[in-house]
Tab-separated table of C-alpha atoms in Angstrom:
chain	number	residue	atom	x	y	z
A	1	UNK	CA	-9.080	-10.819	7.409
A	2	UNK	CA	-5.619	-11.324	8.782
A	3	UNK	CA	-4.754	-10.093	12.234
A	4	UNK	CA	-3.286	-6.625	12.450
A	5	UNK	CA	0.390	-6.641	11.617
A	6	UNK	CA	1.863	-4.201	14.108
A	7	UNK	CA	5.328	-4.143	12.608
A	8	UNK	CA	3.772	-2.934	9.363
A	9	UNK	CA	1.984	-0.157	11.256
A	10	UNK	CA	5.121	0.851	13.073
A	11	UNK	CA	7.230	0.887	9.930
A	12	UNK	CA	4.616	2.871	8.044
A	13	UNK	CA	4.305	5.550	10.715
A	14	UNK	CA	8.045	5.854	11.115
A	15	UNK	CA	8.599	6.486	7.410
A	16	UNK	CA	5.511	8.674	7.127
A	17	UNK	CA	6.635	10.953	9.923
A	18	UNK	CA	10.108	11.134	8.483
A	19	UNK	CA	8.659	12.158	5.158
A	20	UNK	CA	6.460	14.821	6.709
A	21	UNK	CA	9.311	16.183	8.757
A	22	UNK	CA	11.756	16.289	5.862
A	23	UNK	CA	9.378	17.158	3.095
A	24	UNK	CA	6.924	19.643	4.537
A	25	UNK	CA	7.916	23.213	5.200
A	26	UNK	CA	4.612	24.936	5.743
A	27	UNK	CA	6.021	28.448	5.504
A	28	UNK	CA	7.035	28.346	1.891
A	29	UNK	CA	4.903	25.550	0.509
A	30	UNK	CA	1.766	25.782	-1.541
A	31	UNK	CA	-1.239	23.677	-0.624
A	32	UNK	CA	-0.813	21.458	-3.656
A	33	UNK	CA	2.885	20.940	-3.118
A	34	UNK	CA	2.343	19.997	0.507
A	35	UNK	CA	-0.353	17.556	-0.557
A	36	UNK	CA	2.014	16.038	-3.103
A	37	UNK	CA	4.692	15.496	-0.455
A	38	UNK	CA	2.193	14.052	2.008
A	39	UNK	CA	0.901	11.593	-0.565
A	40	UNK	CA	4.414	10.646	-1.612
A	41	UNK	CA	5.399	10.055	2.005
A	42	UNK	CA	2.349	7.878	2.514
A	43	UNK	CA	3.090	5.776	-0.560
A	44	UNK	CA	6.764	5.335	0.228
A	45	UNK	CA	5.847	4.532	3.831
A	46	UNK	CA	3.503	1.821	2.572
A	47	UNK	CA	6.092	0.472	0.142
A	48	UNK	CA	8.818	0.335	2.794
A	49	UNK	CA	6.502	-1.421	5.232
A	50	UNK	CA	5.569	-3.851	2.498
A	51	UNK	CA	9.182	-4.689	1.870
A	52	UNK	CA	9.746	-7.908	-0.031
A	53	UNK	CA	6.672	-7.822	-2.193
A	54	UNK	CA	6.817	-7.161	-5.889
A	55	UNK	CA	4.319	-4.278	-5.663
A	56	UNK	CA	6.475	-2.640	-2.997
A	57	UNK	CA	9.506	-2.398	-5.226
A	58	UNK	CA	7.486	-1.443	-8.297
A	59	UNK	CA	5.868	1.400	-6.378
A	60	UNK	CA	9.213	2.799	-5.267
A	61	UNK	CA	10.583	2.572	-8.796
A	62	UNK	CA	7.538	4.376	-10.138
A	63	UNK	CA	8.076	7.287	-7.774
A	64	UNK	CA	11.833	7.312	-8.275
A	65	UNK	CA	11.309	8.158	-11.938
A	66	UNK	CA	10.298	11.732	-11.102
A	67	UNK	CA	13.134	14.130	-10.589
A	68	UNK	CA	11.524	16.069	-7.774
A	69	UNK	CA	10.980	12.942	-5.693
A	70	UNK	CA	14.561	11.795	-5.707
A	71	UNK	CA	15.847	13.813	-2.761
A	72	UNK	CA	13.078	12.774	-0.411
A	73	UNK	CA	13.219	9.182	-1.625
A	74	UNK	CA	16.913	8.948	-0.987
A	75	UNK	CA	16.411	10.270	2.541
A	76	UNK	CA	13.534	7.935	3.310
A	77	UNK	CA	15.114	4.791	1.920
A	78	UNK	CA	18.706	5.512	2.715
A	79	UNK	CA	21.126	5.831	-0.137
A	80	UNK	CA	22.150	2.171	-0.281
A	81	UNK	CA	18.640	0.858	-0.519
A	82	UNK	CA	17.580	3.584	-2.901
A	83	UNK	CA	20.368	2.715	-5.283
A	84	UNK	CA	19.895	-1.027	-5.109
A	85	UNK	CA	16.184	-0.789	-5.756
A	86	UNK	CA	16.389	1.660	-8.610
A	87	UNK	CA	19.276	-0.121	-10.246
A	88	UNK	CA	18.199	-1.231	-13.715
A	89	UNK	CA	18.453	-4.885	-14.570
A	90	UNK	CA	17.424	-6.106	-11.161
A	91	UNK	CA	15.238	-9.120	-11.817
A	92	UNK	CA	11.609	-8.122	-11.596
A	93	UNK	CA	10.290	-11.431	-12.696
A	94	UNK	CA	9.401	-14.872	-11.597
A	95	UNK	CA	12.667	-15.762	-9.887
A	96	UNK	CA	12.351	-12.691	-7.723
A	97	UNK	CA	8.753	-13.586	-7.041
A	98	UNK	CA	9.743	-17.007	-5.769
A	99	UNK	CA	12.380	-15.493	-3.473
A	100	UNK	CA	10.086	-13.010	-1.867
A	101	UNK	CA	7.187	-15.404	-1.530
A	102	UNK	CA	9.308	-17.449	0.840
A	103	UNK	CA	9.928	-14.431	3.074
A	104	UNK	CA	6.426	-13.081	3.068
A	105	UNK	CA	4.813	-16.123	4.578
A	106	UNK	CA	3.431	-14.330	7.577
A	107	UNK	CA	1.269	-12.059	5.521
A	108	UNK	CA	0.075	-14.329	2.787
A	109	UNK	CA	-1.405	-17.753	2.504
A	110	UNK	CA	0.922	-20.725	2.692
A	111	UNK	CA	-0.171	-22.067	-0.669
A	112	UNK	CA	1.498	-19.087	-2.290
A	113	UNK	CA	4.833	-20.521	-1.348
A	114	UNK	CA	4.135	-23.652	-3.291
A	115	UNK	CA	2.496	-21.682	-6.000
A	116	UNK	CA	5.573	-19.690	-6.821
A	117	UNK	CA	6.986	-22.344	-9.065
A	118	UNK	CA	6.789	-22.630	-12.807
A	119	UNK	CA	3.300	-22.509	-14.187
A	120	UNK	CA	2.804	-25.637	-16.214
A	121	UNK	CA	0.173	-26.212	-18.854
A	122	UNK	CA	-2.433	-27.673	-16.515
A	123	UNK	CA	-2.075	-24.761	-14.122
A	124	UNK	CA	-2.474	-22.225	-16.897
A	125	UNK	CA	-5.707	-23.852	-17.983
A	126	UNK	CA	-7.057	-23.832	-14.443
A	127	UNK	CA	-6.189	-20.210	-13.974
A	128	UNK	CA	-7.566	-19.192	-17.346
A	129	UNK	CA	-10.857	-20.766	-16.433
A	130	UNK	CA	-11.115	-18.782	-13.226
A	131	UNK	CA	-9.793	-15.431	-14.303
A	132	UNK	CA	-11.213	-13.472	-17.200
A	133	UNK	CA	-8.549	-11.864	-19.369
A	134	UNK	CA	-10.228	-8.484	-19.492
A	135	UNK	CA	-10.429	-8.234	-15.733
A	136	UNK	CA	-6.863	-9.260	-15.073
A	137	UNK	CA	-5.705	-6.568	-17.456
A	138	UNK	CA	-7.330	-3.865	-15.334
A	139	UNK	CA	-6.069	-5.455	-12.142
A	140	UNK	CA	-2.544	-5.604	-13.555
A	141	UNK	CA	-2.650	-1.888	-14.182
A	142	UNK	CA	-3.853	-1.185	-10.638
A	143	UNK	CA	-1.402	-3.310	-8.697
A	144	UNK	CA	2.110	-1.835	-8.946
A	145	UNK	CA	4.341	-4.161	-10.927
A	146	UNK	CA	1.378	-6.300	-11.871
A	147	UNK	CA	2.096	-6.153	-15.596
A	148	UNK	CA	4.975	-8.624	-15.403
A	149	UNK	CA	3.209	-11.176	-13.248
A	150	UNK	CA	1.431	-14.397	-14.142
A	151	UNK	CA	-2.167	-14.704	-13.014
A	152	UNK	CA	-1.449	-16.796	-9.962
A	153	UNK	CA	1.238	-14.471	-8.594
A	154	UNK	CA	-1.024	-11.554	-9.401
A	155	UNK	CA	-3.672	-12.934	-7.055
A	156	UNK	CA	-1.237	-13.197	-4.165
A	157	UNK	CA	0.172	-9.751	-4.844
A	158	UNK	CA	-3.322	-8.274	-5.014
A	159	UNK	CA	-4.258	-9.712	-1.649
A	160	UNK	CA	-1.167	-8.278	-0.002
A	161	UNK	CA	-1.530	-4.937	-1.791
A	162	UNK	CA	-5.170	-4.552	-0.734
A	163	UNK	CA	-4.325	-5.308	2.899
A	164	UNK	CA	-1.518	-2.740	2.748
A	165	UNK	CA	-3.773	-0.118	1.166
A	166	UNK	CA	-6.371	-0.651	3.875
A	167	UNK	CA	-3.723	-0.137	6.532
A	168	UNK	CA	-2.426	2.964	4.766
A	169	UNK	CA	-5.925	4.437	4.713
A	170	UNK	CA	-6.579	3.576	8.370
A	171	UNK	CA	-3.328	5.104	9.550
A	172	UNK	CA	-3.848	8.236	7.492
A	173	UNK	CA	-7.345	8.547	8.943
A	174	UNK	CA	-5.865	8.217	12.425
A	175	UNK	CA	-3.301	10.894	11.667
A	176	UNK	CA	-6.013	13.170	10.320
A	177	UNK	CA	-8.107	12.716	13.436
A	178	UNK	CA	-5.240	13.391	15.812
A	179	UNK	CA	-4.253	16.541	13.939
A	180	UNK	CA	-7.874	17.706	13.781
A	181	UNK	CA	-8.200	17.400	17.537
A	182	UNK	CA	-4.932	19.177	18.193
A	183	UNK	CA	-5.863	21.927	15.719
A	184	UNK	CA	-9.213	22.374	17.416
A	185	UNK	CA	-7.614	22.495	20.833
A	186	UNK	CA	-5.130	25.065	19.626
A	187	UNK	CA	-7.930	27.257	18.267
A	188	UNK	CA	-9.761	27.044	21.581
A	189	UNK	CA	-6.615	27.969	23.473
A	190	UNK	CA	-6.008	30.937	21.199
A	191	UNK	CA	-9.570	32.040	21.576
A	192	UNK	CA	-9.435	31.678	25.358
A	193	UNK	CA	-6.235	33.683	25.646
A	194	UNK	CA	-7.699	36.472	23.543
A	195	UNK	CA	-10.761	36.617	25.733
A	196	UNK	CA	-8.638	36.878	28.863
A	197	UNK	CA	-6.845	39.868	27.441
A	198	UNK	CA	-10.017	41.853	26.846
B	1	UNK	CA	4.274	-29.695	-21.477
B	2	UNK	CA	2.153	-30.472	-18.483
B	3	UNK	CA	3.650	-32.468	-15.666
B	4	UNK	CA	1.853	-35.417	-14.217
B	5	UNK	CA	1.056	-33.674	-10.970
B	6	UNK	CA	-0.326	-30.145	-11.234
B	7	UNK	CA	1.415	-27.958	-8.704
B	8	UNK	CA	-1.363	-25.491	-8.339
B	9	UNK	CA	-4.809	-26.996	-8.054
B	10	UNK	CA	-8.143	-25.405	-8.625
B	11	UNK	CA	-8.790	-25.704	-4.890
B	12	UNK	CA	-5.789	-23.603	-4.127
B	13	UNK	CA	-6.885	-20.940	-6.551
B	14	UNK	CA	-10.336	-20.963	-5.016
B	15	UNK	CA	-8.754	-20.528	-1.621
B	16	UNK	CA	-6.906	-17.442	-2.827
B	17	UNK	CA	-10.038	-16.138	-4.447
B	18	UNK	CA	-12.108	-16.559	-1.315
B	19	UNK	CA	-9.395	-14.867	0.682
B	20	UNK	CA	-9.525	-11.941	-1.708
B	21	UNK	CA	-13.269	-11.875	-1.368
B	22	UNK	CA	-12.989	-11.719	2.427
B	23	UNK	CA	-10.986	-8.512	2.095
B	24	UNK	CA	-13.726	-6.647	0.294
B	25	UNK	CA	-16.031	-4.560	2.450
B	26	UNK	CA	-19.466	-6.003	3.083
B	27	UNK	CA	-21.341	-4.091	0.405
B	28	UNK	CA	-18.946	-4.979	-2.353
B	29	UNK	CA	-18.800	-8.587	-1.258
B	30	UNK	CA	-22.510	-8.970	-1.798
B	31	UNK	CA	-22.406	-7.587	-5.306
B	32	UNK	CA	-19.424	-9.768	-6.155
B	33	UNK	CA	-21.516	-12.840	-5.532
B	34	UNK	CA	-20.356	-16.287	-4.701
B	35	UNK	CA	-19.562	-17.994	-7.958
B	36	UNK	CA	-18.019	-15.694	-10.503
B	37	UNK	CA	-14.306	-15.051	-10.148
B	38	UNK	CA	-14.556	-12.500	-12.938
B	39	UNK	CA	-17.100	-10.506	-10.957
B	40	UNK	CA	-14.888	-10.682	-7.903
B	41	UNK	CA	-11.974	-9.289	-9.885
B	42	UNK	CA	-14.147	-6.453	-11.108
B	43	UNK	CA	-15.176	-5.583	-7.554
B	44	UNK	CA	-11.557	-5.821	-6.449
B	45	UNK	CA	-10.539	-3.356	-9.156
B	46	UNK	CA	-13.288	-0.965	-8.048
B	47	UNK	CA	-12.274	-1.347	-4.436
B	48	UNK	CA	-8.611	-0.637	-5.167
B	49	UNK	CA	-9.601	2.465	-7.098
B	50	UNK	CA	-11.735	3.679	-4.195
B	51	UNK	CA	-8.850	3.109	-1.780
B	52	UNK	CA	-6.592	5.156	-4.049
B	53	UNK	CA	-9.160	7.951	-4.070
B	54	UNK	CA	-9.401	7.851	-0.320
B	55	UNK	CA	-5.635	8.201	0.034
B	56	UNK	CA	-5.785	11.213	-2.246
B	57	UNK	CA	-8.626	12.724	-0.241
B	58	UNK	CA	-6.836	12.126	3.066
B	59	UNK	CA	-3.660	13.694	1.666
B	60	UNK	CA	-5.761	16.702	0.795
B	61	UNK	CA	-7.175	16.981	4.305
B	62	UNK	CA	-3.783	16.497	5.895
B	63	UNK	CA	-2.383	19.267	3.729
B	64	UNK	CA	-5.032	21.597	5.111
B	65	UNK	CA	-4.423	20.523	8.682
B	66	UNK	CA	-0.684	20.966	8.352
B	67	UNK	CA	-0.970	24.404	6.807
B	68	UNK	CA	-0.229	26.216	10.032
B	69	UNK	CA	1.764	23.517	11.667
B	70	UNK	CA	5.438	23.801	12.329
B	71	UNK	CA	6.598	20.231	12.099
B	72	UNK	CA	9.347	20.867	14.599
B	73	UNK	CA	6.972	22.077	17.220
B	74	UNK	CA	5.988	20.337	20.400
B	75	UNK	CA	2.693	19.481	18.812
B	76	UNK	CA	4.423	17.226	16.329
B	77	UNK	CA	6.330	15.569	19.108
B	78	UNK	CA	3.171	14.756	21.008
B	79	UNK	CA	1.551	13.307	17.931
B	80	UNK	CA	4.649	11.329	17.226
B	81	UNK	CA	4.888	9.842	20.704
B	82	UNK	CA	1.171	9.094	20.757
B	83	UNK	CA	1.456	6.968	17.703
B	84	UNK	CA	4.776	5.395	18.423
B	85	UNK	CA	3.606	2.574	20.692
């Protein structure tokens, strides 16, 4: 596995905290609504940290489609970025793929850079041999933006997306643990202060 | 129209595939096996789904933990600074 990418972690936490701060108001919120905001913050945080990848943009666009997400999204991305990403007609195809592959070198294999050129006939045959059509269909539905990708790009995107998901899970686990400890400590403090009063 | 020199070789695809395999947790890696790329893709799909479920579950737990928390409180600040480095 690749070495931990600290800038990804930092970016994720920054956006996540922003989302929690802006989106969660525990007084008025229902459990489900709070959960929805937490999950949205986590996904946007992951997408922002994964900036440059096709899945990152596709994920943001997916969430931007829902009316109730728009306010938080605009705050988390900043208006300029929000508008440029959600602008229709932005190329979400091979040309874009080639552009971002060049920038994402540090997190993906170097052969992806070369690979992001036109798939010729020989390449298609090689790929078809290795990747079953049925399986890639499922994978395409699981990786955000996967539908529009050729098999080779899909592989690279999947690798990056899986690494990002793993980091998202790890950081959310960390957050859960820290809050559990602080909750527990708070309960003990409350209990102790009540006992003193008796 | 195939060009004389294939830009993406089978070796390169295998390299990507083995990299993907290295990302799967131990248990899934074993069931994916060495040879079949199709099996690997299936395990990858299952793994992605389980990661999605875990994110949902963690969101659930966080919602519970944040039920009584005032995000502007000192508590939040401590958490924030702890994780900022």
